Short mmCIF file of C-alpha atoms in Angstrom, two decimals:
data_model
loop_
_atom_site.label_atom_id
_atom_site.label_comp_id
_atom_site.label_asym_id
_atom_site.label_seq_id
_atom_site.Cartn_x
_atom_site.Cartn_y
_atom_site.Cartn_z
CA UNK A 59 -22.21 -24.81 -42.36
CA UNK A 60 -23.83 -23.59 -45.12
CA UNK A 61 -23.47 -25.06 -48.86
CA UNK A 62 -21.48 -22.57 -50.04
CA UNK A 63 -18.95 -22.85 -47.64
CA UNK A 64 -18.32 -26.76 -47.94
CA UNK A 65 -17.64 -26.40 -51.66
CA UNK A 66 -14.70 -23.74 -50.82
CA UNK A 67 -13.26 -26.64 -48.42
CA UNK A 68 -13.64 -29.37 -50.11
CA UNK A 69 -11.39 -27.77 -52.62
CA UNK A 70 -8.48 -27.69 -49.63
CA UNK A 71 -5.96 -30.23 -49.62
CA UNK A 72 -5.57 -31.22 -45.41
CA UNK A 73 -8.14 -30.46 -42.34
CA UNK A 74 -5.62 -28.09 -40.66
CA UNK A 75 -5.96 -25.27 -43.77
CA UNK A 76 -9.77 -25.85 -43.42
CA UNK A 77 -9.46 -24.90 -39.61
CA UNK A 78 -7.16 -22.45 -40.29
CA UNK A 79 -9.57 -20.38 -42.83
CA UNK A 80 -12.87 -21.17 -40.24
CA UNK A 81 -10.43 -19.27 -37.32
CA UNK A 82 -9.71 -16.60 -39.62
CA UNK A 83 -13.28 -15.89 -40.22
CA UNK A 84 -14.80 -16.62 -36.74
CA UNK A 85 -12.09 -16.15 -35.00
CA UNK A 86 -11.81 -12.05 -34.37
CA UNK A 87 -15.51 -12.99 -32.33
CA UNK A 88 -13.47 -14.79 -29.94
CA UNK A 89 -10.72 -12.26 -29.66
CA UNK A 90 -12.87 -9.92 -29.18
CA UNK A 91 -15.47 -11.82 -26.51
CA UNK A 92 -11.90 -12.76 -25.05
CA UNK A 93 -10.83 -8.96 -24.18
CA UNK A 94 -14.42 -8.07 -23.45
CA UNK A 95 -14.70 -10.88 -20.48
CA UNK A 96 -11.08 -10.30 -19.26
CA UNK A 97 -11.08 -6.49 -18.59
CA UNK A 98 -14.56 -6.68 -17.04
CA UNK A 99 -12.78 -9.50 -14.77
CA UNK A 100 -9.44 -7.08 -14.18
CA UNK A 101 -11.18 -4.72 -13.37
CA UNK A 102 -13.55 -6.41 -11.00
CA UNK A 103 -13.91 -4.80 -7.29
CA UNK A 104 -16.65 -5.29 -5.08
CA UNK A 105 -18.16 -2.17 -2.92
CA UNK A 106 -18.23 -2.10 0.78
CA UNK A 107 -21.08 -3.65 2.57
CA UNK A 108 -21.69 -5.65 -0.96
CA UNK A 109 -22.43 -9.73 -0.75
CA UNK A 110 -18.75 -11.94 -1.37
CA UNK A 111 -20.94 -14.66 -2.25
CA UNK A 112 -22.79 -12.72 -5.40
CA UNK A 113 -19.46 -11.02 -6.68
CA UNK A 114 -17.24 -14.56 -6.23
CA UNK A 115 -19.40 -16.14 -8.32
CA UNK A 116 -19.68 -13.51 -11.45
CA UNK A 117 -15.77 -13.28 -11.52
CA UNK A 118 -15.92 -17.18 -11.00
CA UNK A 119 -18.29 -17.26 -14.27
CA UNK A 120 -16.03 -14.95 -15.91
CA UNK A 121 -13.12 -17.13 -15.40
CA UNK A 122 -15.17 -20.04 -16.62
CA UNK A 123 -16.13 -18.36 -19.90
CA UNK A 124 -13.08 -17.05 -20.43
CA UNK A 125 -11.55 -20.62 -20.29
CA UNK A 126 -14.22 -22.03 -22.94
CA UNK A 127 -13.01 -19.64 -25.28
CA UNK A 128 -9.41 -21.14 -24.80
CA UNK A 129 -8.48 -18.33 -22.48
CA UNK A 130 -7.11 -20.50 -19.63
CA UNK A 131 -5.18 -18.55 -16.39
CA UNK A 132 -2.78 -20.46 -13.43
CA UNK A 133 -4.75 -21.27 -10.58
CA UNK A 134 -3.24 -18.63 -8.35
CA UNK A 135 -3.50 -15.99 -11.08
CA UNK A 136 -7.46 -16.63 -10.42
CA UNK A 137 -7.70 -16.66 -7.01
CA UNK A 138 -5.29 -13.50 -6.77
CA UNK A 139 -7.57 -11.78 -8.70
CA UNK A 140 -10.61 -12.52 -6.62
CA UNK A 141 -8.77 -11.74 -3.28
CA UNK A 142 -7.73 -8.41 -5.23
CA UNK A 143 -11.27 -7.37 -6.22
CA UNK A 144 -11.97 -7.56 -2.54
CA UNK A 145 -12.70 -4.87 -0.21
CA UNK A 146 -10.77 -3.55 2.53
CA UNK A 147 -12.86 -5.52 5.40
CA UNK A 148 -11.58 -8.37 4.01
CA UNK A 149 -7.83 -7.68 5.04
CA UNK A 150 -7.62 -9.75 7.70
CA UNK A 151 -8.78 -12.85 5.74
CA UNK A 152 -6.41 -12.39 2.81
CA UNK A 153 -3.59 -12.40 4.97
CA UNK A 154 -4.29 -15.41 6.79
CA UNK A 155 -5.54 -17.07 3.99
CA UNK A 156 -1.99 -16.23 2.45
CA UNK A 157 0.00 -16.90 5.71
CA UNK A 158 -1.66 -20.20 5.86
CA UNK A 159 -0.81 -21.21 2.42
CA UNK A 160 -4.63 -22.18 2.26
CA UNK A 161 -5.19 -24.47 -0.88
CA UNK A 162 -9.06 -25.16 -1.87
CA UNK A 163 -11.15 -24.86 -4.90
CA UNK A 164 -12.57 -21.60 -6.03
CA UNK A 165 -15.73 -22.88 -4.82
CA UNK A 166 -14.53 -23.42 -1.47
CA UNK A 167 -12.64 -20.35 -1.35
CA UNK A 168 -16.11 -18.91 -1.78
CA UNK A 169 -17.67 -20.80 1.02
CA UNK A 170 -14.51 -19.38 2.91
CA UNK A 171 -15.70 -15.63 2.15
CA UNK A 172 -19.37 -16.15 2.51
CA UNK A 173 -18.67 -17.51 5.99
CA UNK A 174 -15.77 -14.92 6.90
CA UNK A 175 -18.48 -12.21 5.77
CA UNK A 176 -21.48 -13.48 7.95
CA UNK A 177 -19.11 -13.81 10.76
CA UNK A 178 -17.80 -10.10 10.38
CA UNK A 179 -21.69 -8.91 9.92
CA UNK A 180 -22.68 -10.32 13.47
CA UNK A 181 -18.90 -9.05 15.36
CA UNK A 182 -19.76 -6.05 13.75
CA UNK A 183 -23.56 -5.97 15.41
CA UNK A 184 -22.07 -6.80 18.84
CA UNK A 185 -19.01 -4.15 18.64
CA UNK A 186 -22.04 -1.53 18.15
CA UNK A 187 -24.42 -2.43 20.56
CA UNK A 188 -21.18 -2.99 23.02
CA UNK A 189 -20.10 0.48 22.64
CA UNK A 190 -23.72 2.15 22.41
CA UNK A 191 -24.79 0.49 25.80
CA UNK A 192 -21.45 1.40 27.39
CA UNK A 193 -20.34 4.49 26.59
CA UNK A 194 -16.94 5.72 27.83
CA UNK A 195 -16.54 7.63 30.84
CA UNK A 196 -15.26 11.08 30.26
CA UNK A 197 -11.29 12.01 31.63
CA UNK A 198 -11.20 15.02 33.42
CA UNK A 199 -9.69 18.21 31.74
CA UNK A 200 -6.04 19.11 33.12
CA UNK A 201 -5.73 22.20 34.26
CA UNK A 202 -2.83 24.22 33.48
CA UNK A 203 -0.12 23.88 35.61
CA UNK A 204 2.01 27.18 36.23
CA UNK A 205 5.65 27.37 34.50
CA UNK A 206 8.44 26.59 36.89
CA UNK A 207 11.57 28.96 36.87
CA UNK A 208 14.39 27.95 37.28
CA UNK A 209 17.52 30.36 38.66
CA UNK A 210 19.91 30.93 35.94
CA UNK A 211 23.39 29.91 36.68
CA UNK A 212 25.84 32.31 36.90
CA UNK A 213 28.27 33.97 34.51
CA UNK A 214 31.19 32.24 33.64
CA UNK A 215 34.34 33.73 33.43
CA UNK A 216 35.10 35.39 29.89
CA UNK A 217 31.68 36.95 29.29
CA UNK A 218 29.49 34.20 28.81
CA UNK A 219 25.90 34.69 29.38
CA UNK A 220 23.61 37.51 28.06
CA UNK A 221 26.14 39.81 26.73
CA UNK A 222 28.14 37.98 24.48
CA UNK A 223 29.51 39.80 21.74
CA UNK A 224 33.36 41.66 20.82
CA UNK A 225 33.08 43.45 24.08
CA UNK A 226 33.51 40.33 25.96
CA UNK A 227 35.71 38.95 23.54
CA UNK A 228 38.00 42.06 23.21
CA UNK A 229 38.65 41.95 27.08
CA UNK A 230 39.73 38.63 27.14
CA UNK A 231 41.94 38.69 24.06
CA UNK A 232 43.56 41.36 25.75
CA UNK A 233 44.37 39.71 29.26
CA UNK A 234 45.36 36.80 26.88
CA UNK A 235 48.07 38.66 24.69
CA UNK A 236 49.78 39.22 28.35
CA UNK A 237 53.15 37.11 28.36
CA UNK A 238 51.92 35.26 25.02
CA UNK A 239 54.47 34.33 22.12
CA UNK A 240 53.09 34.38 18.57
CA UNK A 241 53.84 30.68 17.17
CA UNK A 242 53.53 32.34 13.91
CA UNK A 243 55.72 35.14 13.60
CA UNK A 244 57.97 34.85 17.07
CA UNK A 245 56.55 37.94 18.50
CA UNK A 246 56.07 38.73 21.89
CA UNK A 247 52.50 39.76 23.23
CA UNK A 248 51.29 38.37 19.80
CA UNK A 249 48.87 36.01 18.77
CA UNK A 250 48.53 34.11 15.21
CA UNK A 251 45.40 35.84 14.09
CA UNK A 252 46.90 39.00 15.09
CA UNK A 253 49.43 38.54 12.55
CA UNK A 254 49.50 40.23 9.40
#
């Protein structure tokens, strides 16, 4: 510290207004260092076909930094984050890794990834050269197979089938009104909608 700035606190009564004045001066550097280091870890994701092991350790350096500048996160809140910033390949491991309840150090939860990652590199090696060396035989083509027709049933009673309409309608209203008593208006040969 230089000499000017001991004379201005030895002129304060206690040592919490002297570390009160220091944070107002030097601390805006940390705020800002502090927002700097935790959107670059937010916002974290690794590319596909990228090495876990090199991207686990950066946001495991961010998280470290951000904790010496008093920045300190739950323990679930940083390894959510680095499962997040994962790609899609790794689907399969976050879920088991989440079904399991797994509980290991962020170190050893990159060991987990480097190893999951070399393991997917050589399946995926073998699934290629598996389906390049046996290629799927080819299904034959269907041919079309002719429509079937089927005999349409015959015409029910009342005019049902292609011609329905009031023709078909009108005759049987009319064999209907034979011997018929409107409920409506008591006459004979007289149906309710007949009414007026």
């Amino acid at each position: 510290m230089s000499s000017d700035m001991q004379s201005f606190h030895e002129k304060m009564s206690d040592a919490r207004s002297i570390l009160l004045h220091l944070q107002e001066l030097y601390g805006e550097h940390s705020q800002t260092a502090q927002y700097e280091i935790s959107r670059e870890l937010f916002r974290a994701k690794m590319s596909e076909g990228g090495e876990v092991g090199e991207h686990v350790l950066k946001m495991i350096s961010m998280i470290e930094r951000l904790e010496a500048l008093d920045f300190s996160m739950d323990y679930n809140l940083q390894v959510n984050l680095i499962l997040q910033s994962l790609p899609d390949s790794f689907s399969q491991f976050i879920v088991n890794f989440n079904m399991n309840n797994i509980e290991c150090t962020l170190m050893g939860l990159l060991n987990k990834l480097v190893s999951t990652q070399s393991q997917m590199k050589t399946k995926g090696k073998d699934v290629v050269a598996l389906t390049i060396s046996t290629p799927r035989p080819l299904k034959p083509k269907k041919k079309n197979m002719a429509k079937k027709q089927y005999a349409l049933a015959p015409k029910a009673v009342g005019g049902v089938g292609k011609n329905k309409g009031k023709a078909s309608t009108v005759r049987a209203s009319e064999s209907s009104k034979q011997g018929g008593k409107c409920f409506h208006g008591g006459e004979a040969n007289h149906w309710k909608r007949d009414c007026p």
